[in-house]
XYZ file of C-alpha atoms in Angstrom:
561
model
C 0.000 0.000 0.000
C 2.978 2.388 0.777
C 4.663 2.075 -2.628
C 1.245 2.612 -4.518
C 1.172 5.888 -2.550
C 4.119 6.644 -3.386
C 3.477 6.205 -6.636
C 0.715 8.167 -6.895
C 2.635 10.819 -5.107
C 5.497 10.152 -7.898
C 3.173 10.590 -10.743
C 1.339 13.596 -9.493
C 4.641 15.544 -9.039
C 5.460 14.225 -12.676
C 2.093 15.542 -13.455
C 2.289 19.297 -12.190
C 6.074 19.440 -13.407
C 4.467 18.785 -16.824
C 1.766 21.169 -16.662
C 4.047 23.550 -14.845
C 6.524 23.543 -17.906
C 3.513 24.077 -20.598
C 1.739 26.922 -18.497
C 4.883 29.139 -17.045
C 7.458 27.943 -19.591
C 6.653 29.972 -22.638
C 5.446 32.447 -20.054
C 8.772 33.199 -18.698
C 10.749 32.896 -22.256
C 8.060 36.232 -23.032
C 9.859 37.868 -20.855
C 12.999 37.321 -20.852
C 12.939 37.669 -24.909
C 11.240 40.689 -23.798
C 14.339 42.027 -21.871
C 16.831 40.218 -24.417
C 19.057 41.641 -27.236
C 18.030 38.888 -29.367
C 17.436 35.312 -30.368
C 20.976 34.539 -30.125
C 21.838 36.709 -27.406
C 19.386 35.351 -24.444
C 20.665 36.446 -21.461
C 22.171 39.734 -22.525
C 19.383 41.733 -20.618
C 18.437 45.485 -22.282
C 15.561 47.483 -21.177
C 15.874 48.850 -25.064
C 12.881 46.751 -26.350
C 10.333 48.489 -24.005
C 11.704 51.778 -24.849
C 11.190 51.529 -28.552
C 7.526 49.962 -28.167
C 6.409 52.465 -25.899
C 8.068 55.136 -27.463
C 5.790 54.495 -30.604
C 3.053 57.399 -31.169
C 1.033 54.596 -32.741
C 0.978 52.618 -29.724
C -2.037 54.906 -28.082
C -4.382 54.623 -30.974
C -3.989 50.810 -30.867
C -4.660 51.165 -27.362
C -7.719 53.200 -27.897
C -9.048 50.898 -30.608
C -8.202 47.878 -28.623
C -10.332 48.761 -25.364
C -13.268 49.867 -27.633
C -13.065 46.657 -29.368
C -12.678 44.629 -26.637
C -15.503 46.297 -24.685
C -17.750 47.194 -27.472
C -18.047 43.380 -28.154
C -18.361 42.356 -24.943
C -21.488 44.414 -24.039
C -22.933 43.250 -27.408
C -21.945 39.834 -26.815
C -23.592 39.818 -23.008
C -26.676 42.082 -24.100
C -27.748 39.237 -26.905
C -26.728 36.419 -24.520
C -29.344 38.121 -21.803
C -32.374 38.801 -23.664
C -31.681 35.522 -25.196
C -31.131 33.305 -21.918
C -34.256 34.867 -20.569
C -36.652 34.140 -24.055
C -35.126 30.281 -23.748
C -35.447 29.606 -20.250
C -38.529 32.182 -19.136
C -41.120 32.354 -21.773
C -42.997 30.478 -24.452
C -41.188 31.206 -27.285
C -41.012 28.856 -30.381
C -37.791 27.305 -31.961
C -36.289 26.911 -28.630
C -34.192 24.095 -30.445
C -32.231 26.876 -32.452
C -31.150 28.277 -29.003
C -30.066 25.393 -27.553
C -27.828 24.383 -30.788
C -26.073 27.585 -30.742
C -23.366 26.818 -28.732
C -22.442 23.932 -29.936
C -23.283 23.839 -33.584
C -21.379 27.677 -34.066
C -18.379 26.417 -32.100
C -17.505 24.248 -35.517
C -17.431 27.274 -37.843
C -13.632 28.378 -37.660
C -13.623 32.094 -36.495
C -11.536 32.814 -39.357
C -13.902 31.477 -41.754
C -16.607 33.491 -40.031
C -15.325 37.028 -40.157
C -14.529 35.954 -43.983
C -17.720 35.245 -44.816
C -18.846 38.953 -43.774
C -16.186 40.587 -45.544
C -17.422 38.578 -48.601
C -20.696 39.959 -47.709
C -20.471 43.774 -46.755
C -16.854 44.541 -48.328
C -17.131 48.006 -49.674
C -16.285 47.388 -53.211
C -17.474 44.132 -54.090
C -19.405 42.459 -50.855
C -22.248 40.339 -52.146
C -24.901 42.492 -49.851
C -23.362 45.539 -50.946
C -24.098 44.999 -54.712
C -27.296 44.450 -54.222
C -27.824 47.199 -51.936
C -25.857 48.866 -54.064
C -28.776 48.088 -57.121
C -31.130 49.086 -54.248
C -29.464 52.646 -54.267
C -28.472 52.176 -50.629
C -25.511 51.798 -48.764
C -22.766 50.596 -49.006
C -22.074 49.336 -45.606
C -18.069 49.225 -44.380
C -17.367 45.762 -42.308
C -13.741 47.424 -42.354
C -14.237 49.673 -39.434
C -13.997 49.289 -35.702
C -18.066 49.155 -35.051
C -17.654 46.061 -38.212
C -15.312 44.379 -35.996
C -17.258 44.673 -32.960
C -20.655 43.136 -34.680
C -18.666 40.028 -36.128
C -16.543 39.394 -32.699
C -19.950 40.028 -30.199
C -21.514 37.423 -32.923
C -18.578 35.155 -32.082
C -18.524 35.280 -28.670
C -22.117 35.320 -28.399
C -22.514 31.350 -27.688
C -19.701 31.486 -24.947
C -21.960 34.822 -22.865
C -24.722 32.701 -23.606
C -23.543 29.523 -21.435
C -22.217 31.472 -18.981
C -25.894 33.574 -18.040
C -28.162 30.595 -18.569
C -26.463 28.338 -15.885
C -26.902 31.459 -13.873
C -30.647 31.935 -15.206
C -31.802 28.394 -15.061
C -30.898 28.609 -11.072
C -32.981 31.847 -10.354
C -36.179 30.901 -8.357
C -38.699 32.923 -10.436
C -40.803 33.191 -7.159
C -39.000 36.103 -6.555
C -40.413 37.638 -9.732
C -44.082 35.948 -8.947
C -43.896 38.111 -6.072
C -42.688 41.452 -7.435
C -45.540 40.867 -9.991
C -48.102 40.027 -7.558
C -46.956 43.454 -5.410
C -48.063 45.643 -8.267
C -44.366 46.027 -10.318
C -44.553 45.798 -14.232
C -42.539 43.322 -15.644
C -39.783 46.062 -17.166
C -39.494 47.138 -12.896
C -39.352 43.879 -12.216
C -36.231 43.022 -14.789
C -34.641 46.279 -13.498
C -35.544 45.570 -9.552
C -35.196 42.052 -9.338
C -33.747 39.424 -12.237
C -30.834 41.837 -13.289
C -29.393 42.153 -9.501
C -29.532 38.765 -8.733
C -27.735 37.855 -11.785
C -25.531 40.778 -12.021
C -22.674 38.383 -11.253
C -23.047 36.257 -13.739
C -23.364 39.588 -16.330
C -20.457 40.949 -15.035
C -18.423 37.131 -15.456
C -19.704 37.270 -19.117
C -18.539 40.322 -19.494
C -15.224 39.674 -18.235
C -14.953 36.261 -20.147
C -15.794 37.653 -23.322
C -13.150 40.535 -22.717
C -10.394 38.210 -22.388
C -11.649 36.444 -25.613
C -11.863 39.568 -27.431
C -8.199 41.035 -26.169
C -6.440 38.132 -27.569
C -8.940 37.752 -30.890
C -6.447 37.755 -34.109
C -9.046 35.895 -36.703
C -11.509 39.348 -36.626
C -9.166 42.072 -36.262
C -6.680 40.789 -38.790
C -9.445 39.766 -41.633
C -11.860 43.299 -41.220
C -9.192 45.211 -39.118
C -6.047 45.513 -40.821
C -7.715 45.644 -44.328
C -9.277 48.849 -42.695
C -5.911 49.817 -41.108
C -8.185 49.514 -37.644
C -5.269 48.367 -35.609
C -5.575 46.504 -32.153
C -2.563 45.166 -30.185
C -3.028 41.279 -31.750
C -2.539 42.504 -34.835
C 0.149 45.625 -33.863
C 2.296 42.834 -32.966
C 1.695 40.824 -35.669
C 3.248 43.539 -37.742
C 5.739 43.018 -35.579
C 7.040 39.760 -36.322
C 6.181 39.519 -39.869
C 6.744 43.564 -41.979
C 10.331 44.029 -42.896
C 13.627 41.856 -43.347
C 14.175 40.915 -39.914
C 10.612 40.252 -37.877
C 10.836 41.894 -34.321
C 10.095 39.607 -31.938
C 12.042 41.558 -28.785
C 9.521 44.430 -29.469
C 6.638 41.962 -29.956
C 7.861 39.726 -26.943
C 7.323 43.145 -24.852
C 3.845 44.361 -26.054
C 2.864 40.633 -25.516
C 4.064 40.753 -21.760
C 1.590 44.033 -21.081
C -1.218 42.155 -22.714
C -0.147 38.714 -20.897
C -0.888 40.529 -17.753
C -4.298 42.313 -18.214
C -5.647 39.042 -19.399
C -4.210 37.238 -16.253
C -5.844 40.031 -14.135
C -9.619 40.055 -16.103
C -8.768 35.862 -15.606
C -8.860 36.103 -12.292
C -11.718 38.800 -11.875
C -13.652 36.515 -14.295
C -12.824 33.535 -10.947
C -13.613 36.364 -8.560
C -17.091 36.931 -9.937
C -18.262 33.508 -10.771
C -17.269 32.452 -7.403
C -19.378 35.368 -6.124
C -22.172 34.270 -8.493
C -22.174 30.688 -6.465
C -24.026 33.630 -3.587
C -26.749 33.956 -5.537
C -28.628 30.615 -6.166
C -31.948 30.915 -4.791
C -32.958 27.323 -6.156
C -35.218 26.824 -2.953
C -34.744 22.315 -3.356
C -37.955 20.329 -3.936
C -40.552 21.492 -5.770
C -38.492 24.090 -7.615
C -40.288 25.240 -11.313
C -39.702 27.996 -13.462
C -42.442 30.011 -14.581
C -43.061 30.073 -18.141
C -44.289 33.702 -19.080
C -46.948 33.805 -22.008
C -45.516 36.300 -24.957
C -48.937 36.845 -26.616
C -49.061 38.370 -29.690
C -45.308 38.711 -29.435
C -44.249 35.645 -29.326
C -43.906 34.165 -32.903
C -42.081 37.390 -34.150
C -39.703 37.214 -31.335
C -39.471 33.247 -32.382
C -38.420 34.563 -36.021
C -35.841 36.800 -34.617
C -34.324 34.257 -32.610
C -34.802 31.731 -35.558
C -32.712 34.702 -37.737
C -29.976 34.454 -35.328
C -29.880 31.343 -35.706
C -28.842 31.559 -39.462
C -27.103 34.551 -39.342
C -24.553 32.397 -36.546
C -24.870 28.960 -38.403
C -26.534 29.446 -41.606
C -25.343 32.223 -43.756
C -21.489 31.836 -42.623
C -21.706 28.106 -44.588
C -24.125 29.372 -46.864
C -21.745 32.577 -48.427
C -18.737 30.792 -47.813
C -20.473 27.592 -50.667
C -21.608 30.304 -52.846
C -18.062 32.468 -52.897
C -16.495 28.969 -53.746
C -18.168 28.261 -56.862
C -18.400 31.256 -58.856
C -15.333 32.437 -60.402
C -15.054 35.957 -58.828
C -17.427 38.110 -56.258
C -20.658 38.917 -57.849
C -23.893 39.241 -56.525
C -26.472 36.020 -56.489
C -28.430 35.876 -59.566
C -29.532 34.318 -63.061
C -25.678 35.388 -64.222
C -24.046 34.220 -61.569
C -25.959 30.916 -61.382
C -24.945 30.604 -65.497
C -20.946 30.978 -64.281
C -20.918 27.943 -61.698
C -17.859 26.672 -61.555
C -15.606 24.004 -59.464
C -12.038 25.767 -60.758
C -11.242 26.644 -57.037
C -12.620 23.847 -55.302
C -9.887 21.773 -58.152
C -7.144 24.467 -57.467
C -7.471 23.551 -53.614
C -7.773 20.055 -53.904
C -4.619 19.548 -56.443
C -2.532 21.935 -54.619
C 0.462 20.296 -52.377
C 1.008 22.924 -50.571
C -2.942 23.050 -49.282
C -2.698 19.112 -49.182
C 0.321 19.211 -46.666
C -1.340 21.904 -44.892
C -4.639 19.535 -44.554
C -2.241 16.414 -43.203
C -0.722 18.787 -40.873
C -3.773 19.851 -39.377
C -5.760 16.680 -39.892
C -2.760 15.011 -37.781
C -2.342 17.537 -35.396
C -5.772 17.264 -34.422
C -6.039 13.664 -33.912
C -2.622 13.102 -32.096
C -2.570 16.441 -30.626
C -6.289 16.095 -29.353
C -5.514 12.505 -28.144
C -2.049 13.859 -26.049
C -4.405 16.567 -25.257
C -7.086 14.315 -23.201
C -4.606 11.931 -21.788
C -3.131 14.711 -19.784
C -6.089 16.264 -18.987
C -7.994 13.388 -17.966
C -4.892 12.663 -14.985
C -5.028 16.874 -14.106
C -8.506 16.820 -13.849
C -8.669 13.971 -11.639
C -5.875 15.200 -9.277
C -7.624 18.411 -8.907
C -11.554 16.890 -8.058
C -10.280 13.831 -6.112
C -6.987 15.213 -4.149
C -7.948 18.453 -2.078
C -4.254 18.597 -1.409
C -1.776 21.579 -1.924
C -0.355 20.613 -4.680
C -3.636 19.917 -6.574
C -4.446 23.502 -5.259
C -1.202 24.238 -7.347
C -2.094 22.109 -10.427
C -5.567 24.305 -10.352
C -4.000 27.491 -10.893
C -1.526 26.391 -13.355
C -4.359 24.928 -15.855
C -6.687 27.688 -15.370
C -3.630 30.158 -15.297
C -2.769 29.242 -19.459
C -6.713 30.054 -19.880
C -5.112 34.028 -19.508
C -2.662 33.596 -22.513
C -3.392 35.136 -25.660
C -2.652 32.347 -28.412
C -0.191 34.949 -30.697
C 1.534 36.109 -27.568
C 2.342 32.554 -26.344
C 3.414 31.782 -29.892
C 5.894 33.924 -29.122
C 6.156 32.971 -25.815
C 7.293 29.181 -27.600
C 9.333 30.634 -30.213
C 11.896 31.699 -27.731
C 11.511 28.659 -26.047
C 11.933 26.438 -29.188
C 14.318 28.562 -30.885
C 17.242 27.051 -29.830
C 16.590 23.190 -29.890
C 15.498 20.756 -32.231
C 11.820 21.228 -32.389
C 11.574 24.497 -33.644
C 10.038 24.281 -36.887
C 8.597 21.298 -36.367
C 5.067 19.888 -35.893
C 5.875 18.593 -32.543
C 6.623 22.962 -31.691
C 3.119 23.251 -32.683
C 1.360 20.223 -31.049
C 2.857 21.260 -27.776
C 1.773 24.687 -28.036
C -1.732 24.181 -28.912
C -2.179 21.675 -26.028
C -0.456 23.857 -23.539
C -2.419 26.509 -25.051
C -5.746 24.816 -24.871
C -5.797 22.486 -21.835
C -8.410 24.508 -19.734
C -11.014 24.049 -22.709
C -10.614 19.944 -21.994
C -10.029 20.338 -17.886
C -13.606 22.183 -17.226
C -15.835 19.460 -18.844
C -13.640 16.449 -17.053
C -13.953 18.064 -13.899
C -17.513 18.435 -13.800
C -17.537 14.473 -15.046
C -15.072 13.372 -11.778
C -17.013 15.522 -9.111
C -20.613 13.343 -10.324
C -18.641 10.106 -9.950
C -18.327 8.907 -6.644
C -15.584 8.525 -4.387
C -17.099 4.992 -3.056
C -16.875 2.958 -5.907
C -12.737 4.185 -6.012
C -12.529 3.397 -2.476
C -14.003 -0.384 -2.874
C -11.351 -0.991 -5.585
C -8.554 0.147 -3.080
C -10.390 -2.123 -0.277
C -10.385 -5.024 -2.258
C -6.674 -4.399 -3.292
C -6.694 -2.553 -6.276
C -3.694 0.047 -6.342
C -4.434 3.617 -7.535
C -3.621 2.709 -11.400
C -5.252 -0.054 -11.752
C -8.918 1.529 -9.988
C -7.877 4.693 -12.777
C -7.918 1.714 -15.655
C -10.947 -0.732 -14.498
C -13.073 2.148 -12.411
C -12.433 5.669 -13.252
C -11.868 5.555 -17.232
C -14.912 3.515 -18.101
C -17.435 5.815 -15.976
C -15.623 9.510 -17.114
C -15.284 8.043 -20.938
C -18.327 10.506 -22.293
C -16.291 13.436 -20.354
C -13.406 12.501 -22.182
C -15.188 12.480 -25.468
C -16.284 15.532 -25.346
C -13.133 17.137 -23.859
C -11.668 15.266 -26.800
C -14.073 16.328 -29.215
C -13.637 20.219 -28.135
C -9.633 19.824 -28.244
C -9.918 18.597 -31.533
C -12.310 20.845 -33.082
C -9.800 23.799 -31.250
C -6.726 22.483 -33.536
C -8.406 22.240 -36.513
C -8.965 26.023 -36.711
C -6.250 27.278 -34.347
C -4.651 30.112 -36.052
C -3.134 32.329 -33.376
C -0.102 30.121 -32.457
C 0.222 28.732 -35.923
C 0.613 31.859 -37.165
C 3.912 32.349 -35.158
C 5.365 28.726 -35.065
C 4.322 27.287 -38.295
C 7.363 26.897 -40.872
C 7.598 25.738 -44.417
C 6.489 21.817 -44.291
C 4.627 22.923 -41.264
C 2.042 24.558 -42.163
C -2.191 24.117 -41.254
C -5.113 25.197 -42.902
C -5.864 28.307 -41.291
C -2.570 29.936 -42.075
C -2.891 28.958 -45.605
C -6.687 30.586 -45.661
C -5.033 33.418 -43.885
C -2.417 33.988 -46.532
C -5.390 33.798 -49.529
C -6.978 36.232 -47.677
C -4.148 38.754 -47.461
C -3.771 37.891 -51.474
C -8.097 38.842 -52.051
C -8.244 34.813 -53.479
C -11.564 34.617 -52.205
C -13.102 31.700 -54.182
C -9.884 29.873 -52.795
C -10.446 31.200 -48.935
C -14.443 29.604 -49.226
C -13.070 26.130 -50.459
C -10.618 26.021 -47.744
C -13.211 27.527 -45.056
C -15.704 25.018 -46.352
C -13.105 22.095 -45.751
C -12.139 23.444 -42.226
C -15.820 22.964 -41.420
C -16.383 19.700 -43.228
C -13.420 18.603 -40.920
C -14.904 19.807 -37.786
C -18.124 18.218 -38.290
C -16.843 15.475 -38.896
C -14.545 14.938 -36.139
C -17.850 15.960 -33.383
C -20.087 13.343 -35.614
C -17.925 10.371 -35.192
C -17.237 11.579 -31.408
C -21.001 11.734 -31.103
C -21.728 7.976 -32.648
C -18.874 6.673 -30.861
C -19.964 8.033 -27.603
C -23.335 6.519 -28.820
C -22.846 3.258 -29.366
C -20.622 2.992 -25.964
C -23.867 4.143 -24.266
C -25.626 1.500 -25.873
C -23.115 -1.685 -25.407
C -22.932 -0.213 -21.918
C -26.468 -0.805 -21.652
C -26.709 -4.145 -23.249
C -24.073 -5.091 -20.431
């Protein structure tokens, strides 16, 4: 019994060390390259870096643009998730199925290939809703501008608000409403008075959440933003590392390091106020139902508005990018344009080698990387539910610590780690950096699976002799598998469109799909960028589909057994 413990103590030291170096490794190489002469010269310390950055008049514009960006789509992001929360969970409306597929179904449209698919639409030259508001004698409408980037980012990060205010809405006694009604309040009072101070935790968390989401967003800013010379500090640094002979990644290294640590301080304000949210249940136990609240007259158009949000987040994103992919340049939909069908990208795309490697790549580094993924965070998850020790405390904070780092600033955050050793340039660079970089996405849903599984059946396996491995293989695994799936699922779905590290680490040989969509779209090859957007998503479906039937028919031989 003593050497399984200390075996389990052996492996969960193993365990943090491992997490440790993923989390605060690329961490610390930010700043030291920050404070370094150079790649070569690590070590020989120069405040010079930060002196040049900040001494750049354009840094306070970016600044500017990057709180009103970051803000702006935040409160549109939380407003929509609100009013939407509220018609799903409070009221009568129709097509509640559309709001409960949000989440999951947007989560497989790449951001990149989102935020192309409205500058294919409302482009001021040639966007497909532009010509024909154009024939209309309106518009045209800019998407290259800050309030453009705002719309398509709060769009984004609608689905992610939206989780975060319904687990806080669907635990709201509406007694408490029932009896502001029945004391004479309206029902706008009552919102005002009652629901939006009980839940004004949960608001502000969304808030926060979406903040950090939209401080470290590259696919928006650098598709509508940069076009529009709209800069924000993803994309400042960007410039950064890839205008001019020599890229600049001491400069970059010490913008990243500023950003680095307002996202780990909104991080843990976001932990602050959910914690604080946990105050506000008033779930009274038995008995507890929600009251439904009958629209009226207004409930089918409100049904069709929530139905056109629907398409506008799932729909027209596919929809545009199929179109843009078989006609031979941007024109608006039409007899003519229906005569012109062709399949020359789709064949340019599909006989390309470059565009073939870059599929492998990411096709592989999805699987494996997804599969590494899970492994480790099935053990860290585990450690943290089951062993309320210190150093599980310390494991915590480590995994939700890399939930803080921007994906382009830990790219560069790798680079100087990787520079100098074998895998730099490699796809093993790039696996390790997307897991480290998305580990908390897999750790949240495997946690909630370990705390419903309970401790007693673990502690029969150790009574009848089992050590702690072989209880993980025969007890734990089998019971957490559809926690793993979907962690697995998510991970994988994450690498297929990952774009901010890859945009730093990825090499000739090494490339993935959504750099290779990013370069089309800095060359304007748009019937290209739809083919490739199209087979991002194809590949993302997929990969939740055969999750789904796999996780399906283990429910079922479970059953039969």
């Amino acid at each position: 019994m003593a050497s399984h413990s200390l075996r389990a103590s052996l492996a969960i030291g193993i365990l943090v060390v491992i997490v440790g170096g993923l989390t605060l490794g690329p961490a610390a190489m930010l700043v030291v390259g920050s404070f370094s002469k150079g790649l070569g010269a690590v070590g020989t310390f120069t405040l010079e870096k930060y002196a040049r950055v900040y001494g750049d008049p354009r840094l306070a514009q970016v600044v500017v643009n990057t709180i009103i960006f970051s803000f702006g789509s935040a409160l549109l992001a939380t407003a929509l998730a609100l009013v939407l929360a509220y018609l799903n969970l409070r009221t009568d409306i129709p097509f509640r199925g559309v709001l409960h597929l949000l989440p999951v179904v947007s989560m497989m449209i790449p951001h990149l290939s989102f935020a192309v698919s409205w500058a294919l639409l409302l482009n001021p030259t040639n966007g497909m809703m532009n010509l024909i508001l154009g024939q209309l004698g309106l518009g045209p409408i800019n998407i290259y501008t800050l309030p453009g980037m705002i719309f398509v980012e709060g769009l984004l990060d609608l689905p992610v608000a939206y989780l975060v205010i319904v687990a806080a809405m669907s635990t709201f006694d509406s007694s408490l409403e029932e009896a502001s009604w029945v004391s004479g309040r309206s029902r706008a009072a009552t919102w005002w008075r009652i629901v939006l101070p009980v839940l004004r935790p949960a608001i502000l968390a969304a808030i926060t959440l979406v903040l950090i989401r939209s401080l470290s967003a590259f696919a928006v800013p650098s598709v509508l933003g940069m076009p529009g010379r709209v800069e924000v500090l993803t994309t400042f640094i960007y410039r950064l590392i890839s205008v001019g002979f020599l890229p600049d990644y001491g400069r970059a290294a010490a913008v990243g390091v500023s950003v680095l640590a307002a996202a780990v301080v909104l991080v843990y304000l976001y932990r602050y106020l959910t914690a604080r949210s946990e105050r506000f249940v008033t779930i009274s136990g038995k008995g507890y139902r929600p009251t439904i609240a009958d629209l009226g007259r207004w409930r089918y158009p409100l049904g069709v508005l929530v139905l056109a949000l629907g398409v506008v987040l799932i729909g027209l994103p596919v929809i545009v990018l199929l179109y843009t992919s078989l006609v031979p340049y941007l024109m608006a939909p039409g007899a003519e344009a229906l005569s012109q069908l062709t399949l020359r990208h789709w064949n340019y795309v599909l006989r390309d080698p470059l565009t073939l490697r870059a599929l492998r790549n990411s096709v592989t580094l999805a699987i494996v990387g997804a599969t590494a993924g899970i492994v480790l965070s099935t053990f860290a998850s585990y450690v943290i539910v089951r062993m309320r020790t210190r150093t599980s405390g310390i494991l915590e904070t480590l995994t939700f610590l890399s939930f803080s780092f921007p994906g382009l600033i830990i790219g560069i955050g790798f680079m100087w780690l990787f520079a100098r050793t074998e895998l730099y340039g490699t796809l093993w660079a790039l696996l390790i950096a997307y897991v480290a970089t998305y580990l908390p996405y897999a750790i949240r849903p495997l946690t909630s699976t370990f705390i419903q599984i309970s401790k007693d059946l673990e502690d029969a396996s150790a009574v009848s002799g089992a050590g702690f491995f072989r209880t993980f293989r025969r007890i734990v695994t089998p019971l957490a598998l559809p926690g793993v799936l979907s962690g697995w699922t998510l991970m994988a779905v994450m690498f297929v469109r990952e774009l901010d590290v890859s945009t730093v680490l990825a090499r000739p040989g090494t490339e993935v799909l959504s750099v290779q969509v990013f370069r089309a779209v800095a060359d304007a090859l748009w019937g290209r960028v739809a083919a490739l957007g199209l087979i991002m998503v194809a590949i993302s479906t997929t990969l939740v589909l055969l999750a789904n039937g796999l996780a399906r028919r283990m429910v079922r031989v479970g059953a039969l057994r």
